Amino acid sequence: MTDQLINDRDIDFLLYELLDTEQLLSRERYQEHSREVFNATLDTARTIATKYFANHNAKGDANEPRFDGERVHMIEETQAAWDAFAEAGFLAAHADFDEGGLQMPEIILRSAMAYISAANVSSSGYPFLTIGAANLIRTFGSEEQKALYLPPMQDGRFAGTMALTEPGQGSALADITTTARPQADGSYRLYGQKMFISGGDQSLTENIVHMVLAKIEGAPAGAKGISLFICPKVLVNADGSLGARNDVALAGLLHKMGYRNTTSTVLSFGEQEGAQAWLVGEPHKGLGYMFQMMNEARIGVGMGAAILGYQGYNHSLDYARNRPQGRLPSNRDPSSKQVPIIQHADVRRMLLAQKAYCEGSLALCFYASALYEDSHTAPTAEEREQAFALLDLLTPMVKSFPSRYGLKANELAIQVLGGSGYTREYPLEQYYRDNRLNPIHEGTEAIHGLDLLGRKVPMAQMAAYRLFTETAHRDLESARAHPELAPLADAVAEGLTLLNETTATLLSRLAADPDRTLANATVYLDMFGRVLVAWIWIKQALVATGGLANSPADSDDAHFYQGKLQAARYFINWELPEIKPQAELLQRFAPEPFEMQDAWF
Amino acid sequence: MTDQLINDRDIDFLLYELLDTEQLLSRERYQEHSREVFNATLDTARTIATKYFANHNAKGDANEPRFDGERVHMIEETQAAWDAFAEAGFLAAHADFDEGGLQMPEIILRSAMAYISAANVSSSGYPFLTIGAANLIRTFGSEEQKALYLPPMQDGRFAGTMALTEPGQGSALADITTTARPQADGSYRLYGQKMFISGGDQSLTENIVHMVLAKIEGAPAGAKGISLFICPKVLVNADGSLGARNDVALAGLLHKMGYRNTTSTVLSFGEQEGAQAWLVGEPHKGLGYMFQMMNEARIGVGMGAAILGYQGYNHSLDYARNRPQGRLPSNRDPSSKQVPIIQHADVRRMLLAQKAYCEGSLALCFYASALYEDSHTAPTAEEREQAFALLDLLTPMVKSFPSRYGLKANELAIQVLGGSGYTREYPLEQYYRDNRLNPIHEGTEAIHGLDLLGRKVPMAQMAAYRLFTETAHRDLESARAHPELAPLADAVAEGLTLLNETTATLLSRLAADPDRTLANATVYLDMFGRVLVAWIWIKQALVATGGLANSPADSDDAHFYQGKLQAARYFINWELPEIKPQAELLQRFAPEPFEMQDAWF
């Protein structure tokens, strides 16, 4: 079994060949950095991942956190991992120097996180959520709030959570019932229950800062009445010292199929005197603020799903190279030597599909991180706005495609190992269980489908959508210049045309009949995702073609680029064509599910 | 949460409307039975399933069997379940009256088993394997072997296993190395190790009869040198009393992701003086004999996978009906009441897909059981031969389709529940973990694809394949007579044509280039499975159309038949069209996986 985390060569390819990460150094914010600093950051992440996270991935799964009615007990390795992550400065990595941070670009931080996730996705939940919560305070909090909470969240004394979901409403955030009662001193008291709150309690930090959505008494109904609050587990005095315990209680832990070392909690706010909380920003604008954290978390979910898929790919590839079994169909001599199973075409199919799904997903997430970076630090306002619009449009697929296909990759990885893959003696089944969470949290597939087709595509006269197709077509033009890429580029162009037609047909009825038009939005989400990742593979193939021309035959680099090209061919020739029946379904507003009656089930 | 096992109305539909199970009563073997006897048998199965199997499905998962180095420890409920199953006579249900059996038709026994599997698939493994092992002895064993082993295997004192796989060869049975050394008294001594042997040890029975594949010293290489042996855990004296412990040792238990209450074992034969064993039938013909048990087991795997999918469907349907959340897209009033999630189109899609996969799979398995019955008891030799040929052809799909789509159904069931579905507080995640085994054991998808395209389709100048298409076309003709079914029948006919073309193209190169022709056999298996199940849905739709005409409007029956029709529409309009890109890939011998090089990964 390989102990490899991701594939360093691929990370290097993504950062410096597919994306021009080096040009970030010309931006003012990063002028004190260098490629060496970036690489040293990744080296540190890799070391921490290997030493402090990989060591207890299986152990944390077998010994999940327990709640004894008073406190949560966790295996001690999780604490060491948290401490190492914090001590290396990663909790503050992308904060500015003058805020005590490392002023690191988003994409470098994401790459660092990729190593951590590869080693142990569930222990990585605590720091990742904390980074997201701190970003929220940094962007929307008052100076006082920033001064009070950011330093301990950056040095690892406090963790953070996002507390949105409630037992009664699940995905329907507009219906949350947690209430905020204004107090004379300008603070609030919260009353209500939150569910599925990751990291909502743990034994790692002296305090936990919950970013809570609630409705101020008398607020408008629905999403327009939601406000955002800071509600710490332990009250914090003005000097930063800890005060009394706040009225936030752990009602219980949920027991998940996977991702077990991340606690999933039910939290009760205000069972006694009310949980003290402080409004972030303006009243009733909480959902908009929270979307910042959710959108970051969504890239994070996509990345985690891609990485879990990638780890399964690495392990099953290693197994397939070393496990002899059977012979090729043409060999009828039973006394001949068995071949390594990687020589069986169906095993190669399963490995190539994993490679195409996971490297495609990872490249998509890196691309999204670069857009995030550009939306904040690109030189011109126009570039920043375009990056923001494009990222906003693509976020549903950035979250959903890796979640669906990373899981599918893990399913294939188990299949490569056969019976062994099904046992807990190998890590594949844990990846599969861990990854099953990803199509659910941070917005189910259904939610993202509705968001994409109902809102993001039509928004601003489809400006972002057009930006996407124009961007893709530029790459397709470049690809057509290479004879061996031309048929692939043509296939993706055809896919884009089909997506355009389908989109136009759907949008023509959206206003008149939203229920029927949006009925198959999940299919649209998958179709868009396939086209998007096909384009991402064209981008990778373009770089690989150039790289191949400059690599000695039979060199490691030549093989690496050949692999990229073959994966691009696989994805575009095997996976993309499934959009044809999808487009057909969508364009005829296929009514079978919509018209199915409750009584008929 | 519903406690329903399967859906009685559907079982009734399958037995007496889709299949004419009642006409079995006219066959000599079943003349003493009646429909009441059949139904009473199913009632008994349902009662045992509910009382003795369902009670510990979750407990057996959370407390899997342990091996202390000497013996296996299991939760006591498993013993009660085994005893209840045996006492009800199910271990002998389909043996003849004069062999102490109930002389029950295969399909009634399978229906009974379906209830048991629905309640607890892993505890059902022990009796199901025992039935299969006993069938093997009954068919191929000597009179002496039958007299010695069948009575205790029928009354529950002995269990049975099938011991094929070895650590070194996995699916490649031709390469087994377990050796049988002839003894002076006509018996043999076995030496070797077997792996992934389900039920290979347990605490339920005083003895376990292992049906072992091994090679007699000096046997030909490969599959033609494999013989079948009876090798009991405890030696049995001529009078049936137990003798000394045989030289069969439990080397260890494997720890699975699911299916946990079925032990999966590594067994060592002959670590001391050699494990005493007795040849079944003739030397070197063991693989052929074992195929009987494997083919029965394959229908059983398909059935179990369908049933696990079905259980997930039932639970997620119940949840969707009772869980309010959100509103339809057309409703913008945030103060209006939330709707049950079954009203969301995407939830209905996920439920309808589950229904189409699982009811389609179950109908396929019932149809296969009817073929099995006919192959043994149909009135004429021609009917028996045709049933055998058709079942032999279809077995790869009967095993593989439910395994793939039952798992997919469970994935959707989790998604319907969202975060709750991911927790162990609900049964969905266990179904999903349990079901992940099914695409692996009793032949992986890859093995069945090769068997189908490389052997079963071309066999006897495609006689069985032609029989299948003729049989299907007869139903399509009937369906065309109904205006509302005609478009569905046309779509399936088009699918059959595409399958015919694809098959012809592939077979034209099979002899000349088997490696490349068989490279995409797993895709062919899935394509064939989709066409097959589309036809099974036409068969169900035909019955439903007739039933609907005779049911009062808005009656339960009318709703039931409407559901069948809608599921048929869904399957044929949503799932069948995916064969088009598959056919395109297959017909051009799509080379991407085949040409992928090891070094490029």
PDB file of N, CA, C and O in Angstrom, chain A residues 487-515:
ATOM      1  N   PRO A 487     -10.105  16.743 -32.467  1.00  0.00           N
ATOM      2  CA  PRO A 487     -11.367  15.996 -32.299  1.00  0.00           C
ATOM      3  C   PRO A 487     -11.931  16.135 -30.879  1.00  0.00           C
ATOM      4  O   PRO A 487     -13.146  16.171 -30.692  1.00  0.00           O
ATOM      5  N   LEU A 488     -11.037  16.249 -29.906  1.00  0.00           N
ATOM      6  CA  LEU A 488     -11.511  16.429 -28.529  1.00  0.00           C
ATOM      7  C   LEU A 488     -12.161  17.805 -28.384  1.00  0.00           C
ATOM      8  O   LEU A 488     -13.226  17.945 -27.780  1.00  0.00           O
ATOM      9  N   ALA A 489     -11.502  18.818 -28.949  1.00  0.00           N
ATOM     10  CA  ALA A 489     -12.059  20.171 -28.875  1.00  0.00           C
ATOM     11  C   ALA A 489     -13.409  20.231 -29.580  1.00  0.00           C
ATOM     12  O   ALA A 489     -14.349  20.877 -29.091  1.00  0.00           O
ATOM     13  N   ASP A 490     -13.522  19.539 -30.712  1.00  0.00           N
ATOM     14  CA  ASP A 490     -14.803  19.526 -31.428  1.00  0.00           C
ATOM     15  C   ASP A 490     -15.894  18.894 -30.573  1.00  0.00           C
ATOM     16  O   ASP A 490     -17.027  19.379 -30.535  1.00  0.00           O
ATOM     17  N   ALA A 491     -15.543  17.829 -29.890  1.00  0.00           N
ATOM     18  CA  ALA A 491     -16.547  17.149 -29.064  1.00  0.00           C
ATOM     19  C   ALA A 491     -17.006  18.050 -27.924  1.00  0.00           C
ATOM     20  O   ALA A 491     -18.201  18.105 -27.594  1.00  0.00           O
ATOM     21  N   VAL A 492     -16.067  18.777 -27.331  1.00  0.00           N
ATOM     22  CA  VAL A 492     -16.447  19.665 -26.223  1.00  0.00           C
ATOM     23  C   VAL A 492     -17.251  20.851 -26.758  1.00  0.00           C
ATOM     24  O   VAL A 492     -18.228  21.293 -26.116  1.00  0.00           O
ATOM     25  N   ALA A 493     -16.871  21.338 -27.945  1.00  0.00           N
ATOM     26  CA  ALA A 493     -17.642  22.435 -28.545  1.00  0.00           C
ATOM     27  C   ALA A 493     -19.076  21.993 -28.811  1.00  0.00           C
ATOM     28  O   ALA A 493     -20.038  22.733 -28.559  1.00  0.00           O
ATOM     29  N   GLU A 494     -19.219  20.785 -29.277  1.00  0.00           N
ATOM     30  CA  GLU A 494     -20.550  20.220 -29.497  1.00  0.00           C
ATOM     31  C   GLU A 494     -21.320  20.137 -28.166  1.00  0.00           C
ATOM     32  O   GLU A 494     -22.511  20.436 -28.088  1.00  0.00           O
ATOM     33  N   GLY A 495     -20.613  19.749 -27.136  1.00  0.00           N
ATOM     34  CA  GLY A 495     -21.227  19.693 -25.809  1.00  0.00           C
ATOM     35  C   GLY A 495     -21.685  21.064 -25.340  1.00  0.00           C
ATOM     36  O   GLY A 495     -22.776  21.214 -24.782  1.00  0.00           O
ATOM     37  N   LEU A 496     -20.863  22.069 -25.604  1.00  0.00           N
ATOM     38  CA  LEU A 496     -21.237  23.435 -25.231  1.00  0.00           C
ATOM     39  C   LEU A 496     -22.469  23.896 -25.995  1.00  0.00           C
ATOM     40  O   LEU A 496     -23.350  24.546 -25.442  1.00  0.00           O
ATOM     41  N   THR A 497     -22.501  23.546 -27.278  1.00  0.00           N
ATOM     42  CA  THR A 497     -23.670  23.912 -28.088  1.00  0.00           C
ATOM     43  C   THR A 497     -24.931  23.268 -27.518  1.00  0.00           C
ATOM     44  O   THR A 497     -25.979  23.904 -27.392  1.00  0.00           O
ATOM     45  N   LEU A 498     -24.803  22.005 -27.162  1.00  0.00           N
ATOM     46  CA  LEU A 498     -25.945  21.285 -26.588  1.00  0.00           C
ATOM     47  C   LEU A 498     -26.365  21.924 -25.263  1.00  0.00           C
ATOM     48  O   LEU A 498     -27.555  22.050 -24.965  1.00  0.00           O
ATOM     49  N   LEU A 499     -25.370  22.346 -24.496  1.00  0.00           N
ATOM     50  CA  LEU A 499     -25.685  23.004 -23.226  1.00  0.00           C
ATOM     51  C   LEU A 499     -26.390  24.346 -23.487  1.00  0.00           C
ATOM     52  O   LEU A 499     -27.365  24.683 -22.806  1.00  0.00           O
ATOM     53  N   ASN A 500     -25.906  25.070 -24.482  1.00  0.00           N
ATOM     54  CA  ASN A 500     -26.546  26.347 -24.835  1.00  0.00           C
ATOM     55  C   ASN A 500     -28.000  26.148 -25.242  1.00  0.00           C
ATOM     56  O   ASN A 500     -28.896  26.865 -24.787  1.00  0.00           O
ATOM     57  N   GLU A 501     -28.227  25.181 -26.122  1.00  0.00           N
ATOM     58  CA  GLU A 501     -29.590  24.919 -26.592  1.00  0.00           C
ATOM     59  C   GLU A 501     -30.494  24.510 -25.438  1.00  0.00           C
ATOM     60  O   GLU A 501     -31.631  24.972 -25.319  1.00  0.00           O
ATOM     61  N   THR A 502     -29.969  23.634 -24.626  1.00  0.00           N
ATOM     62  CA  THR A 502     -30.764  23.128 -23.504  1.00  0.00           C
ATOM     63  C   THR A 502     -31.096  24.258 -22.539  1.00  0.00           C
ATOM     64  O   THR A 502     -32.223  24.378 -22.051  1.00  0.00           O
ATOM     65  N   THR A 503     -30.096  25.085 -22.277  1.00  0.00           N
ATOM     66  CA  THR A 503     -30.291  26.207 -21.366  1.00  0.00           C
ATOM     67  C   THR A 503     -31.357  27.154 -21.912  1.00  0.00           C
ATOM     68  O   THR A 503     -32.265  27.575 -21.177  1.00  0.00           O
ATOM     69  N   ALA A 504     -31.263  27.448 -23.197  1.00  0.00           N
ATOM     70  CA  ALA A 504     -32.237  28.377 -23.801  1.00  0.00           C
ATOM     71  C   ALA A 504     -33.649  27.804 -23.716  1.00  0.00           C
ATOM     72  O   ALA A 504     -34.605  28.508 -23.372  1.00  0.00           O
ATOM     73  N   THR A 505     -33.764  26.514 -24.015  1.00  0.00           N
ATOM     74  CA  THR A 505     -35.089  25.880 -23.963  1.00  0.00           C
ATOM     75  C   THR A 505     -35.657  25.946 -22.545  1.00  0.00           C
ATOM     76  O   THR A 505     -36.832  26.265 -22.339  1.00  0.00           O
ATOM     77  N   LEU A 506     -34.825  25.642 -21.587  1.00  0.00           N
ATOM     78  CA  LEU A 506     -35.304  25.637 -20.207  1.00  0.00           C
ATOM     79  C   LEU A 506     -35.690  27.049 -19.761  1.00  0.00           C
ATOM     80  O   LEU A 506     -36.758  27.265 -19.192  1.00  0.00           O
ATOM     81  N   LEU A 507     -34.808  28.007 -20.038  1.00  0.00           N
ATOM     82  CA  LEU A 507     -35.071  29.362 -19.537  1.00  0.00           C
ATOM     83  C   LEU A 507     -36.298  29.989 -20.191  1.00  0.00           C
ATOM     84  O   LEU A 507     -36.940  30.863 -19.601  1.00  0.00           O
ATOM     85  N   SER A 508     -36.624  29.521 -21.395  1.00  0.00           N
ATOM     86  CA  SER A 508     -37.792  30.091 -22.081  1.00  0.00           C
ATOM     87  C   SER A 508     -39.081  29.825 -21.296  1.00  0.00           C
ATOM     88  O   SER A 508     -40.071  30.512 -21.491  1.00  0.00           O
ATOM     89  N   ARG A 509     -39.069  28.835 -20.430  1.00  0.00           N
ATOM     90  CA  ARG A 509     -40.288  28.539 -19.671  1.00  0.00           C
ATOM     91  C   ARG A 509     -40.141  28.798 -18.184  1.00  0.00           C
ATOM     92  O   ARG A 509     -41.070  28.536 -17.417  1.00  0.00           O
ATOM     93  N   LEU A 510     -38.973  29.282 -17.774  1.00  0.00           N
ATOM     94  CA  LEU A 510     -38.724  29.391 -16.332  1.00  0.00           C
ATOM     95  C   LEU A 510     -39.736  30.303 -15.638  1.00  0.00           C
ATOM     96  O   LEU A 510     -40.309  29.938 -14.606  1.00  0.00           O
ATOM     97  N   ALA A 511     -39.963  31.461 -16.213  1.00  0.00           N
ATOM     98  CA  ALA A 511     -40.854  32.414 -15.543  1.00  0.00           C
ATOM     99  C   ALA A 511     -42.296  31.901 -15.539  1.00  0.00           C
ATOM    100  O   ALA A 511     -43.009  32.004 -14.538  1.00  0.00           O
ATOM    101  N   ALA A 512     -42.719  31.329 -16.654  1.00  0.00           N
ATOM    102  CA  ALA A 512     -44.112  30.912 -16.774  1.00  0.00           C
ATOM    103  C   ALA A 512     -44.420  29.669 -15.939  1.00  0.00           C
ATOM    104  O   ALA A 512     -45.519  29.534 -15.412  1.00  0.00           O
ATOM    105  N   ASP A 513     -43.471  28.777 -15.849  1.00  0.00           N
ATOM    106  CA  ASP A 513     -43.746  27.512 -15.159  1.00  0.00           C
ATOM    107  C   ASP A 513     -42.503  27.049 -14.406  1.00  0.00           C
ATOM    108  O   ASP A 513     -41.846  26.085 -14.791  1.00  0.00           O
ATOM    109  N   PRO A 514     -42.184  27.750 -13.320  1.00  0.00           N
ATOM    110  CA  PRO A 514     -40.935  27.424 -12.619  1.00  0.00           C
ATOM    111  C   PRO A 514     -40.915  25.993 -12.070  1.00  0.00           C
ATOM    112  O   PRO A 514     -39.866  25.343 -12.076  1.00  0.00           O
ATOM    113  N   ASP A 515     -42.056  25.478 -11.624  1.00  0.00           N
ATOM    114  CA  ASP A 515     -42.043  24.146 -11.016  1.00  0.00           C
ATOM    115  C   ASP A 515     -41.619  23.087 -12.024  1.00  0.00           C
ATOM    116  O   ASP A 515     -40.777  22.231 -11.739  1.00  0.00           O
TER     117      ASP A 515
END
